[in-house]
Amino acid sequence: MTEAVRAENRVVIAHVYTATAAIVLGAVFGALQGMSRASAFNAPAWFDYYRILTMHGVLMALVFTTFFICGLSLFVTYRSIPRPRKMILGWLGWWVMLLGVVMAAFEILAGNATVLYTFYAPLKASPWFYIGATILIIGTWIVAAEIFENVLWFRKNNPGVPVPLPAFTAAATFLMWWIATLGVVGEMYFLIPWAFGWTPGINVMLTRMLFWYFGHPLVYFWIMGAYICWYNIVPKFYNGKLFSDGLTRLTFIMLLLLSTPVGIHHEFMEPGISSTWKMLHTVTTYGVAIPSFITAFAIFASFEIAARLQGRRGFWQTVTSLPWNDPAFCGPAYGMLLFILGGFGGLVNASYSMDTLVHNTIWIVGHFHVTVGGPVALTFLGISYWMIPKLTGRALWKPDWALWQTRTWFIGMLVMSMSMHIAGLLGAPRRTAEVSYLGSAPNEWLGYMLVAAAGGLLLLTSILMFAAVAIGTLVVNEKGEDTTVEFAQPVAGTEPAPRMLQSLFRWGVVALIVAVLAYAGPLLEMLHNPGFLAPGMRTW
Amino acid sequence: MHIHKYERWWLTFGMGMLIVFLATIAFAAFADNMNPPSGLQAIDPTKVSKTPPFDHPGVRRLPDGSYEAYYVAQVFSFNPATITIPAGKKVTFYVTSPDVVHGFFIAKTDVNMMAIPGWVNSDSHVFRTKGTYLLICHEYCGIGHQNMFAKIEVR
Ligand code: HEM
Ligand SMILES: [Cu+2]
């Protein structure tokens, strides 16, 4: 490893290990939540349930995912565009993000921001919480700038050559992220002065619309992070190929275009938005399923092509030819299995009328644990088992623990999410410290919560194994591991992607226009009938 | 760009399914009027207790035999805490909040809406079976959120 590569790796390691710290800590809170909801644990008054839940949501949904995707995207960009570079933007991004997280976390821990990770107004947190969150976002913009700069440099110095696929997918992800985060920064423009007491009230529905303009693309940011791995890295684990370069680029462009104009599907049950706009966003939400269909096909096709190269045919021979003893493969692969469940649930939630049965029940929590908690988190954990040796030059410590980590996480998530799905259909709500309602609740709710709590404890055990492997690799194992990185190559003889699928930034402009069009109607309606301002209060 | 034959079949199948789903939703929306609650009436959240009919929340019977129930969702209770209504009659629920966002969810029914300060939301339901229904707040609203509930007696 040259010193230049080592310098790049240090930036990536900083991001990835911050993410690791976040998921381990987040899992402790998660397990406590599971037990509290099953009436097996009572959070103390000095650190109540909702402070725990705010920490869990922020650490998992905002810190773990964001830091990991930043690290991963920098890694695939650096390794697919080798060149001399300064590490200024990469480090600056990390420091700024860290500053934002520390500020926000301080306010939560101090009890000044028990507003959950969605910080719905008019719950009024300390202004420093909102400022911390904004700084975190600005840090991600710096990382985005670093990725864009590399892509532009490549374009300038290699005219007519397509941008390498790993860098292309990373840049598409951050372009989408940049468009999406404009919404939440817009929301902060209203929240921060209000939290300081400089404005008398807040337009609640406007802040909610801005939040969900960001909130849904947020989940696609996670999915795109997982897809970066599934397309570029995972095929290498089974000596496979990328199914199609062009279709991969098409998938990322579709995600760039369709992730944003869908946010109102989180607001189906709300007043102040007429059903026309809810219907419009239902249609676009179904549209964003298409890139995932393409991905599903590409993955199975890639499995089959690899099996055929080994002379194996048919379903079982293909399945058994995959490396089920490699933790780096098993993480993403078990994640993909969970994602099938996540996809079904998502189609239910997105449908306008069926959502009334499940909105804000624990079904929803079950759903996002088989999407982000399963596929995304497992992919990132599995990829870490491959990436950490590549970054440090040290062999993985206790690979059998790593393997069992992926298995227990899969089973834990399955158990926890399935009981949450069922309990949700029976009416049990989410975001509550317990579900007894002073004895008035149906008895069966508690039973399912007990099963979910058991799943949660298994998940906690699993993540502790991950932490042991991640830290053990750094402190116990010696250097000497092969650190050359190769990404998946398309099947031999396939054509390169058409030019139209290569001009990423032009598609970024289209994506911005689509987002504006999708929100113009509901925003105009809101300007027309703005309702009243709410003064806001602290209710914890 | 070359697209494999099987991929074409798969995508045709996938998109066909999406179109069928969307057509079902649209049919339910336009033919059956199955739309989610989308109240468009604004109300000043600082004056809820002085704004009729929320100054006297509760149930009233309309001349056509159906019922209306007005609720104020506030930290950490619903007003009224219990109501009694007959089975088999249409009830329209109206809810608003004077403080923060709350939820309004009658467990084991499809009455599910958000109570947002500044707005009145509404939804109708016909209770077919008699019994006690649990109305819960299903959006986090503060430290006492887990005990924010009310009861609906259907006789
Ligand atoms: C050890 C593993 C985990 C356990 C035991 C766990 C447990 C839970 C439980 C019980 C809840 C519901 C709390 C409630 O609604 O009252 C919850 C919420 C949540 N979890 Fe997890 N979880 C785990 C991992 C994850 C991961 C990996 C992610 C994402 C990367 C995640 C993201 C979330 C989010 C965003 C919420 C919603 C918070 C809110 O409603 O404000 N969790 N988790
Ligand atoms: Cu409430």
XYZ file of C-alpha atoms and ligand atoms in Angstrom:
739
model
C 0.000 0.000 0.000
C 1.419 3.372 -0.927
C 1.364 6.289 1.482
C -1.177 8.067 -0.756
C -3.602 5.146 -0.539
C -3.013 4.939 3.207
C -3.981 8.590 3.544
C -7.205 7.934 1.642
C -7.937 4.909 3.765
C -7.621 6.886 6.983
C -10.530 9.120 5.938
C -12.640 6.086 5.083
C -11.733 4.345 8.352
C -12.789 7.439 10.308
C -16.225 7.375 8.663
C -16.747 3.616 8.916
C -15.707 3.333 12.560
C -17.898 6.279 13.554
C -20.755 4.398 11.910
C -19.793 1.268 13.854
C -19.856 3.145 17.146
C -23.313 4.495 16.270
C -24.867 1.132 15.436
C -23.465 -0.554 18.556
C -24.744 2.177 20.841
C -28.017 2.370 18.925
C -28.544 -1.359 19.368
C -28.254 -1.058 23.150
C -31.048 1.511 23.095
C -33.028 -0.644 20.654
C -32.892 -3.665 22.938
C -34.027 -1.532 25.885
C -36.978 -0.281 23.817
C -38.006 -3.797 22.964
C -38.003 -4.752 26.644
C -39.814 -1.616 27.760
C -42.587 -2.214 25.236
C -42.895 -5.763 26.563
C -43.207 -4.382 30.120
C -39.953 -6.135 31.060
C -38.018 -2.937 31.700
C -38.969 0.449 33.067
C -36.863 3.371 31.882
C -35.764 5.572 34.808
C -37.158 9.097 35.074
C -33.704 10.615 34.489
C -33.442 8.841 31.149
C -36.975 8.215 30.045
C -38.156 5.960 27.223
C -38.549 8.756 24.700
C -35.015 10.003 25.241
C -33.860 6.441 24.568
C -36.034 6.305 21.462
C -34.733 9.663 20.228
C -31.180 8.390 20.624
C -31.996 5.136 18.810
C -33.669 6.878 15.869
C -30.946 9.511 15.528
C -28.033 7.093 15.933
C -29.433 4.523 13.530
C -31.321 6.524 10.930
C -29.114 9.605 10.807
C -25.646 8.768 12.150
C -24.880 5.104 11.362
C -26.314 5.184 7.845
C -24.962 8.596 6.888
C -21.412 8.015 8.111
C -21.274 4.565 6.557
C -22.567 5.724 3.176
C -20.125 8.644 3.194
C -17.228 6.293 3.979
C -18.349 3.697 1.452
C -18.889 6.253 -1.295
C -15.515 7.881 -0.718
C -13.917 4.438 -0.767
C -15.455 3.314 -4.067
C -14.763 6.715 -5.620
C -11.114 6.778 -4.551
C -10.459 3.215 -5.618
C -12.214 3.455 -8.977
C -10.590 6.810 -9.848
C -6.969 6.457 -8.740
C -5.144 9.783 -8.871
C -3.045 11.985 -6.638
C -5.412 13.929 -4.411
C -5.547 16.093 -1.328
C -7.585 14.729 1.544
C -8.904 18.119 2.648
C -12.598 17.814 1.744
C -12.877 14.244 3.014
C -11.543 15.169 6.448
C -13.407 18.461 6.603
C -16.675 16.654 5.876
C -16.027 14.153 8.640
C -15.140 16.790 11.228
C -18.160 18.935 10.379
C -20.498 15.933 10.523
C -19.013 14.892 13.844
C -19.448 18.380 15.256
C -23.119 18.351 14.242
C -23.696 14.919 15.788
C -21.990 15.888 19.052
C -24.103 19.038 19.358
C -27.372 17.234 18.649
C -26.484 14.265 20.878
C -25.541 16.558 23.740
C -28.952 18.227 23.653
C -30.747 14.876 23.492
C -28.764 13.380 26.365
C -29.349 16.509 28.426
C -33.089 16.096 27.908
C -33.472 19.252 25.830
C -34.540 17.539 22.628
C -36.814 14.590 23.359
C -38.498 15.068 20.001
C -37.584 11.733 18.311
C -35.592 11.663 15.127
C -38.455 13.268 13.164
C -38.565 16.377 15.467
C -42.169 17.147 14.530
C -43.144 20.723 15.354
C -44.637 22.118 17.493
C -42.666 19.948 19.901
C -40.054 22.552 20.680
C -36.488 21.370 21.194
C -33.457 23.431 22.115
C -32.312 25.432 19.058
C -28.876 23.829 19.363
C -30.387 20.460 18.497
C -31.686 21.831 15.199
C -28.410 23.641 14.562
C -26.470 20.434 15.236
C -28.645 18.516 12.771
C -28.119 21.234 10.153
C -24.361 21.096 10.647
C -24.489 17.320 10.159
C -26.214 17.873 6.799
C -23.684 20.514 5.767
C -20.924 18.019 6.524
C -22.511 15.543 4.113
C -22.569 18.242 1.440
C -18.802 18.568 1.801
C -18.424 14.823 1.273
C -20.734 15.134 -1.738
C -18.537 17.907 -3.136
C -15.490 15.643 -2.801
C -17.223 12.888 -4.779
C -18.481 15.267 -7.486
C -15.023 16.819 -7.799
C -13.512 13.418 -8.511
C -16.136 12.586 -11.117
C -15.641 15.952 -12.836
C -11.854 15.491 -12.766
C -12.228 12.094 -14.413
C -14.497 13.515 -17.108
C -12.063 16.308 -17.877
C -9.045 14.056 -18.103
C -10.683 11.139 -19.903
C -12.887 12.660 -22.566
C -15.308 10.176 -24.056
C -14.645 7.498 -21.415
C -17.609 6.600 -19.179
C -17.123 7.419 -15.486
C -16.224 4.151 -13.702
C -19.407 2.552 -12.425
C -18.527 2.626 -8.677
C -17.876 6.371 -8.773
C -20.951 6.894 -10.937
C -23.230 5.128 -8.455
C -21.705 7.018 -5.527
C -22.168 10.344 -7.299
C -25.780 9.524 -8.234
C -26.478 8.701 -4.588
C -25.050 11.991 -3.373
C -26.766 13.996 -6.088
C -30.080 12.549 -4.931
C -29.091 13.272 -1.323
C -28.232 16.855 -2.104
C -31.630 17.487 -3.714
C -33.399 15.773 -0.818
C -31.569 17.583 1.971
C -32.637 20.960 0.584
C -36.029 20.139 2.134
C -34.821 19.591 5.663
C -32.514 22.584 5.555
C -35.539 24.596 4.397
C -37.416 23.269 7.406
C -34.583 24.366 9.704
C -34.927 27.870 8.303
C -38.306 27.998 10.064
C -37.496 25.873 13.116
C -34.313 27.559 14.322
C -35.622 31.145 14.703
C -38.787 29.759 16.260
C -36.826 27.641 18.756
C -34.843 30.737 19.767
C -38.149 32.514 20.399
C -37.652 35.041 17.619
C -40.875 34.062 15.833
C -44.178 33.585 17.690
C -45.305 30.371 16.045
C -44.705 27.724 13.454
C -46.704 26.463 10.473
C -46.913 22.822 11.461
C -48.060 21.410 8.128
C -45.405 23.283 6.202
C -42.660 21.861 8.411
C -44.107 18.374 8.020
C -44.191 18.668 4.261
C -40.600 19.881 4.165
C -39.563 17.097 6.512
C -41.093 14.365 4.355
C -39.775 15.936 1.182
C -36.479 14.900 2.794
C -37.649 11.910 4.838
C -38.563 9.549 2.053
C -35.499 10.172 -0.119
C -33.579 9.604 3.121
C -34.652 5.964 3.015
C -33.690 5.739 -0.650
C -30.299 7.163 0.252
C -29.881 4.095 2.461
C -31.134 1.755 -0.250
C -28.798 3.319 -2.819
C -25.923 2.803 -0.391
C -26.830 -0.890 -0.270
C -27.197 -1.024 -4.064
C -23.706 0.443 -4.488
C -22.482 -2.684 -2.689
C -24.827 -5.135 -4.411
C -23.815 -4.033 -7.892
C -20.130 -3.168 -7.525
C -18.747 -5.302 -4.733
C -20.879 -8.333 -3.828
C -20.458 -10.162 -7.209
C -16.723 -10.371 -6.440
C -17.482 -12.603 -3.444
C -18.819 -15.397 -5.675
C -16.523 -14.781 -8.639
C -19.483 -13.253 -10.432
C -20.023 -10.529 -12.937
C -22.039 -7.369 -13.086
C -25.166 -8.276 -15.051
C -25.342 -5.045 -17.064
C -23.501 -1.747 -16.874
C -26.250 0.176 -18.679
C -29.087 -1.169 -16.542
C -27.135 -0.360 -13.394
C -26.753 3.241 -14.484
C -30.428 3.307 -15.456
C -31.360 2.032 -11.977
C -29.421 4.783 -10.244
C -30.804 7.465 -12.561
C -34.345 6.268 -11.903
C -33.690 6.374 -8.177
C -32.300 9.876 -8.566
C -35.457 10.968 -10.391
C -38.106 9.116 -8.391
C -36.930 9.146 -4.774
C -38.015 12.697 -4.046
C -41.482 13.241 -5.586
C -43.112 10.722 -3.218
C -42.892 12.204 0.299
C -46.611 12.847 0.803
C -47.194 9.108 1.150
C -45.998 9.674 4.718
C -48.802 12.185 5.213
C -51.838 10.259 3.981
C -53.679 10.642 7.305
C -53.087 14.366 7.691
C -55.405 17.347 7.349
C -54.453 20.341 5.241
C -53.438 18.342 2.146
C -56.189 17.389 -0.274
C -56.501 13.830 -1.500
C -55.520 14.801 -5.062
C -51.907 15.286 -3.963
C -51.997 12.168 -1.848
C -53.111 10.240 -4.930
C -50.394 11.815 -7.098
C -47.701 10.747 -4.666
C -49.182 7.252 -4.500
C -48.593 6.917 -8.238
C -44.992 8.150 -8.069
C -44.340 5.889 -5.073
C -45.284 2.873 -7.147
C -42.944 4.144 -9.837
C -39.961 4.030 -7.516
C -40.494 0.256 -7.184
C -39.320 -0.220 -10.789
C -35.564 0.290 -10.185
C -35.878 -2.267 -7.408
C -37.458 -4.727 -9.858
C -34.488 -4.204 -12.170
C -32.139 -4.765 -9.245
C -33.838 -7.988 -8.187
C -33.463 -9.347 -11.712
C -29.844 -8.236 -11.965
C -28.891 -9.958 -8.718
C -30.454 -13.306 -9.579
C -29.058 -13.129 -13.104
C -25.597 -12.425 -11.736
C -25.863 -15.444 -9.383
C -26.892 -17.667 -12.238
C -24.169 -16.459 -14.599
C -21.533 -17.157 -11.947
C -22.922 -20.635 -11.312
C -22.934 -21.442 -15.032
C -19.302 -20.398 -15.331
C -18.617 -23.134 -12.771
C -20.679 -25.570 -14.825
C -23.655 -25.546 -12.477
C -27.266 -25.198 -13.587
C -30.719 -24.912 -12.164
C -32.023 -23.365 -8.974
C -30.452 -25.567 -6.282
C -27.082 -25.850 -7.946
C -26.998 -22.076 -8.267
C -27.975 -21.532 -4.637
C -25.463 -24.047 -3.307
C -22.649 -22.641 -5.422
C -22.782 -19.380 -3.463
C -20.265 -18.787 -0.631
C -22.535 -19.251 2.391
C -19.498 -19.428 4.660
C -18.202 -16.000 3.777
C -19.545 -13.368 6.207
C -18.965 -10.602 3.667
C -21.319 -12.413 1.282
C -23.804 -13.572 3.913
C -24.473 -10.069 5.244
C -25.746 -8.693 1.927
C -27.342 -12.017 0.917
C -29.441 -12.365 4.079
C -30.233 -8.694 3.695
C -31.591 -9.341 0.205
C -33.841 -12.083 1.585
C -35.255 -9.683 4.169
C -35.740 -7.063 1.477
C -38.277 -9.306 -0.266
C -40.479 -8.981 2.829
C -39.746 -5.269 2.965
C -40.883 -4.837 -0.618
C -44.250 -6.498 -0.007
C -44.882 -4.397 3.075
C -43.888 -1.240 1.234
C -46.503 -1.815 -1.438
C -49.138 -2.068 1.298
C -48.012 1.110 3.057
C -47.851 3.076 -0.167
C -51.376 2.306 -1.148
C -53.419 5.208 -0.142
C -56.376 3.272 1.278
C -54.718 0.245 2.901
C -52.391 2.528 4.812
C -55.301 3.433 7.129
C -54.985 -0.026 8.674
C -51.307 0.270 9.503
C -50.323 3.947 9.707
C -48.361 4.612 12.924
C -48.892 1.099 14.191
C -45.928 -1.078 15.101
C -46.355 -2.692 11.648
C -44.492 0.332 10.270
C -41.598 -0.259 12.641
C -41.553 -3.906 11.534
C -41.465 -2.676 7.938
C -38.470 -0.428 8.300
C -36.520 -2.982 10.263
C -36.829 -5.372 7.276
C -35.704 -2.604 4.950
C -33.136 -0.428 6.682
C -32.506 -2.553 9.785
C -32.145 -5.709 7.682
C -31.053 -5.248 4.063
C -29.210 -1.973 4.524
C -27.624 -2.609 7.924
C -26.705 -6.229 7.110
C -25.192 -5.178 3.802
C -23.078 -2.558 5.533
C -22.018 -4.968 8.282
C -21.142 -7.647 5.721
C -19.265 -5.216 3.483
C -17.334 -4.050 6.541
C -15.945 -7.582 6.870
C -14.475 -7.146 3.409
C -13.624 -3.459 3.628
C -11.878 -3.358 7.014
C -9.108 -5.795 5.906
C -8.766 -3.846 2.654
C -8.434 -0.601 4.585
C -6.113 -1.760 7.325
C -4.174 -4.573 5.699
C -5.098 -6.775 8.652
C -6.913 -10.099 8.326
C -10.369 -10.280 9.875
C -10.254 -11.341 13.512
C -12.561 -14.317 14.288
C -14.252 -14.760 10.904
C -16.498 -17.454 12.397
C -17.910 -14.874 14.810
C -18.516 -12.622 11.837
C -20.394 -15.420 10.102
C -22.555 -16.072 13.151
C -23.112 -12.350 13.474
C -24.805 -12.229 10.058
C -26.908 -15.314 10.865
C -28.087 -14.085 14.253
C -28.885 -10.642 12.888
C -30.976 -12.220 10.141
C -32.908 -14.400 12.572
C -33.247 -11.626 15.152
C -34.599 -9.184 12.597
C -36.978 -11.784 11.208
C -38.378 -12.601 14.653
C -38.618 -8.994 15.793
C -40.102 -7.664 12.558
C -42.597 -10.429 12.018
C -44.077 -10.042 15.487
C -44.164 -6.280 14.959
C -45.995 -6.724 11.660
C -48.605 -8.987 13.246
C -49.047 -6.834 16.351
C -49.479 -3.818 14.095
C -52.281 -5.492 12.175
C -53.904 -6.142 15.544
C -53.712 -2.411 16.259
C -50.666 -2.048 18.537
C -49.158 1.444 18.143
C -45.551 2.478 17.637
C -43.578 5.074 19.601
C -44.920 4.150 23.037
C -43.061 3.170 26.188
C -45.512 0.320 26.759
C -48.691 -1.017 25.205
C -50.892 -1.814 28.215
C -53.000 1.379 28.368
C -53.466 0.832 32.091
C -54.890 -2.623 31.428
C -57.352 -1.629 28.690
C -55.345 -2.955 25.758
C -56.103 -6.288 24.079
C -54.030 -9.026 25.742
C -52.438 -10.325 22.560
C -50.425 -7.113 22.061
C -48.160 -7.880 24.978
C -47.466 -11.412 23.767
C -46.172 -10.201 20.419
C -44.119 -7.504 22.138
C -42.439 -10.198 24.243
C -41.440 -12.093 21.102
C -40.158 -8.854 19.555
C -38.130 -8.128 22.687
C -36.493 -11.560 22.433
C -35.580 -10.785 18.813
C -34.125 -7.489 20.006
C -31.884 -9.208 22.545
C -30.603 -11.579 19.877
C -29.836 -8.535 17.720
C -27.928 -6.930 20.570
C -25.829 -10.093 20.981
C -25.207 -10.061 17.260
C -23.958 -6.488 17.157
C -21.645 -7.121 20.103
C -20.011 -9.867 18.026
C -19.628 -7.369 15.208
C -17.993 -4.858 17.552
C -15.609 -7.546 18.806
C -14.560 -8.454 15.264
C -14.198 -4.821 14.174
C -12.086 -3.873 17.171
C -10.209 -7.183 17.353
C -9.094 -6.789 13.774
C -7.548 -3.434 14.616
C -5.793 -4.391 17.841
C -5.011 -8.096 17.595
C -4.246 -8.991 14.022
C -1.015 -8.251 12.193
C -0.732 -6.555 8.832
C -0.069 -8.532 5.682
C -3.472 -8.942 4.088
C -3.861 -8.332 0.346
C -5.316 -4.851 -0.086
C -5.926 -4.691 -3.813
C -9.519 -3.782 -4.527
C -11.361 -4.919 -7.617
C -14.910 -4.100 -8.520
C -17.358 -6.252 -10.446
C -16.936 -6.105 -14.232
C -19.744 -6.515 -16.723
C -20.261 -9.864 -18.450
C -17.795 -10.162 -21.329
C -19.035 -8.958 -24.704
C -21.758 -6.616 -23.409
C -21.961 -3.135 -24.852
C -21.132 -0.026 -22.807
C -23.967 2.111 -21.475
C -25.556 4.464 -24.007
C -24.412 8.077 -23.784
C -27.776 9.186 -22.482
C -27.221 7.167 -19.315
C -23.820 8.711 -18.728
C -24.620 12.398 -18.297
C -25.377 12.217 -14.605
C -25.499 15.914 -13.788
C -27.990 16.598 -16.553
C -30.262 14.015 -14.954
C -29.724 15.840 -11.672
C -31.326 18.930 -13.187
C -34.272 16.836 -14.382
C -34.600 15.352 -10.896
C -34.765 18.823 -9.376
C -37.505 19.797 -11.838
C -39.478 16.631 -11.072
C -39.229 17.360 -7.343
C -40.443 20.931 -7.821
C -43.367 19.762 -9.968
C -44.408 17.111 -7.432
C -44.519 19.649 -4.626
C -45.755 22.729 -6.487
C -49.409 21.708 -6.153
C -49.442 20.902 -2.450
C -47.288 23.941 -1.624
C -49.536 26.309 -3.575
C -52.529 24.806 -1.814
C -50.797 25.463 1.495
C -50.052 29.081 0.582
C -53.697 29.490 -0.328
C -54.979 27.997 2.901
C -52.094 28.268 5.363
C -54.067 27.550 8.522
C -52.765 29.012 11.782
C -49.386 29.171 13.455
C -48.865 27.027 16.534
C -46.845 28.493 19.420
C -45.253 25.158 20.347
C -44.217 23.739 23.677
C -42.031 21.286 25.538
C -44.141 18.352 26.660
C -41.431 16.150 28.172
C -29.292 -0.771 -25.146
C -29.857 -4.515 -25.296
C -32.319 -5.806 -22.739
C -32.533 -9.545 -22.189
C -35.780 -11.262 -23.163
C -36.460 -12.563 -19.630
C -35.792 -9.133 -18.198
C -38.412 -7.699 -20.535
C -40.926 -10.300 -19.332
C -40.105 -9.645 -15.714
C -40.402 -5.881 -16.050
C -43.645 -6.189 -18.003
C -44.998 -8.407 -15.257
C -43.794 -6.029 -12.515
C -45.164 -2.913 -14.110
C -48.394 -4.689 -14.999
C -48.800 -5.556 -11.338
C -48.207 -1.950 -10.307
C -50.811 -0.785 -12.802
C -53.352 -3.289 -11.470
C -52.673 -2.142 -7.896
C -52.977 1.511 -8.840
C -56.192 0.853 -10.757
C -57.620 -0.870 -7.672
C -56.725 2.074 -5.465
C -58.101 4.558 -7.972
C -61.303 2.556 -8.364
C -61.784 2.452 -4.586
C -61.098 6.179 -4.393
C -63.379 7.323 -7.188
C -66.148 4.721 -7.183
C -66.292 3.929 -3.467
C -65.001 7.246 -2.186
C -62.324 5.484 -0.132
C -60.067 8.441 0.517
C -57.853 9.008 3.523
C -58.912 11.674 6.038
C -57.929 15.052 4.576
C -59.762 17.735 6.559
C -59.205 21.159 5.017
C -60.756 23.296 7.729
C -58.369 25.513 9.691
C -58.806 26.462 13.363
C -56.746 28.706 15.634
C -54.976 26.284 18.021
C -54.755 28.909 20.768
C -58.549 29.349 20.761
C -59.796 25.753 20.550
C -61.599 25.900 23.888
C -63.542 28.938 22.695
C -64.322 27.764 19.170
C -67.641 25.967 18.679
C -68.199 23.061 18.509
C -64.861 22.250 20.170
C -65.809 24.376 23.179
C -68.216 21.531 24.012
C -66.652 18.354 22.686
C -68.875 15.267 22.613
C -71.388 13.334 20.561
C -74.443 14.695 18.836
C -77.155 13.042 16.821
C -78.031 14.552 13.479
C -81.577 14.745 12.061
C -80.749 12.054 9.470
C -79.986 9.537 12.255
C -76.227 9.617 11.904
C -73.854 10.870 14.603
C -71.047 13.387 14.963
C -68.358 13.177 17.631
C -66.126 16.192 18.343
C -62.826 15.498 20.075
C -60.069 17.629 21.462
C -56.778 15.720 21.609
C -54.476 17.353 24.125
C -51.504 16.396 26.303
C -52.192 13.683 27.549
C -55.883 12.881 27.157
C -58.838 12.957 24.832
C -61.887 15.046 25.573
C -64.415 13.365 25.784
C -62.847 10.386 27.575
C -65.782 8.069 26.875
C -68.691 8.196 24.505
C -71.554 5.837 23.833
C -72.950 5.331 20.362
C -75.307 2.818 18.782
C -74.068 0.034 16.541
C -74.846 0.180 12.843
C -75.026 3.988 12.653
C -72.614 6.186 10.779
C -70.410 8.249 13.088
C -68.222 11.088 11.850
C -65.287 11.917 14.101
C -63.819 15.424 14.152
C -60.575 16.086 15.963
C -58.196 18.944 16.555
C -55.349 19.702 18.933
C -54.611 22.843 20.977
C -50.971 21.941 21.669
C -48.786 19.434 19.775
C -49.420 16.756 17.167
C -51.439 13.758 18.339
C -52.786 10.647 16.721
C -56.390 9.474 16.613
C -56.613 5.744 16.078
C -59.424 3.414 17.050
C -57.748 0.042 17.409
C -59.159 -2.736 15.195
C -60.933 -0.270 12.908
C -59.737 1.822 9.981
C -60.323 5.086 11.829
C -56.787 6.411 11.706
C -55.858 10.064 11.431
C -53.528 12.751 12.656
C -54.656 15.557 14.950
C -52.644 18.598 13.947
C -52.744 21.950 15.769
C -54.265 24.462 13.379
C -56.494 21.959 11.560
C -59.655 19.925 11.989
C -59.399 16.389 10.681
C -62.313 14.028 10.193
C -63.205 10.467 9.308
C -66.414 8.405 9.330
C -67.064 4.892 10.487
C -69.948 2.484 11.034
C -69.367 0.199 14.033
C -70.973 -3.128 13.156
C -70.136 -5.040 16.353
C -71.015 -3.943 19.878
C -68.362 -3.644 22.526
C -65.745 -1.328 23.986
C -63.276 0.150 21.528
C -59.934 1.621 22.459
C -59.134 5.055 21.038
C -55.418 5.762 21.303
C -53.017 8.543 20.518
C -50.528 6.934 18.152
C -48.164 9.811 17.608
C -45.536 10.669 20.204
C -46.722 13.783 22.028
C -44.629 13.918 25.190
C -43.766 12.208 28.421
C -47.278 10.882 29.159
C -47.996 9.713 25.621
C -48.309 6.005 26.458
C -51.341 6.701 28.647
C -53.229 8.892 26.231
C -56.372 6.953 25.357
C -60.134 7.023 25.520
C -62.998 4.583 25.175
C -65.863 4.226 22.786
C -68.814 2.152 23.909
C -70.815 0.760 21.036
C -74.223 -0.422 22.257
C -30.300 -4.213 17.807
C -31.067 -3.993 16.804
C -32.347 -3.191 16.896
C -33.353 -3.273 17.821
C -33.484 -4.227 18.990
C -34.328 -2.268 17.456
C -35.516 -2.050 18.141
C -36.408 -1.041 17.853
C -37.703 -0.877 18.454
C -38.305 -1.803 19.506
C -38.270 0.231 17.935
C -39.673 0.754 18.199
C -39.808 1.708 19.301
C -41.178 2.324 19.354
O -41.811 2.584 18.319
O -41.644 2.593 20.474
C -37.324 0.791 17.004
C -37.523 1.938 16.278
C -36.673 2.377 15.277
N -35.533 1.739 14.820
Fe -34.697 0.084 15.588
N -33.882 -1.607 16.360
C -32.681 -2.142 15.979
C -31.899 -1.781 14.890
C -32.171 -0.721 14.062
C -31.377 -0.372 12.901
C -30.149 -1.109 12.424
C -31.971 0.730 12.376
C -31.586 1.534 11.172
C -30.443 1.554 10.597
C -33.095 1.087 13.211
C -33.914 2.176 13.012
C -35.006 2.484 13.789
C -35.814 3.658 13.582
C -35.591 4.749 12.543
C -36.857 3.602 14.526
C -38.000 4.595 14.692
C -37.769 5.546 15.786
C -38.975 6.421 16.019
O -40.115 5.960 15.888
O -38.761 7.599 16.313
N -33.194 0.173 14.223
N -36.202 -0.013 16.959
Cu -50.767 12.181 22.182
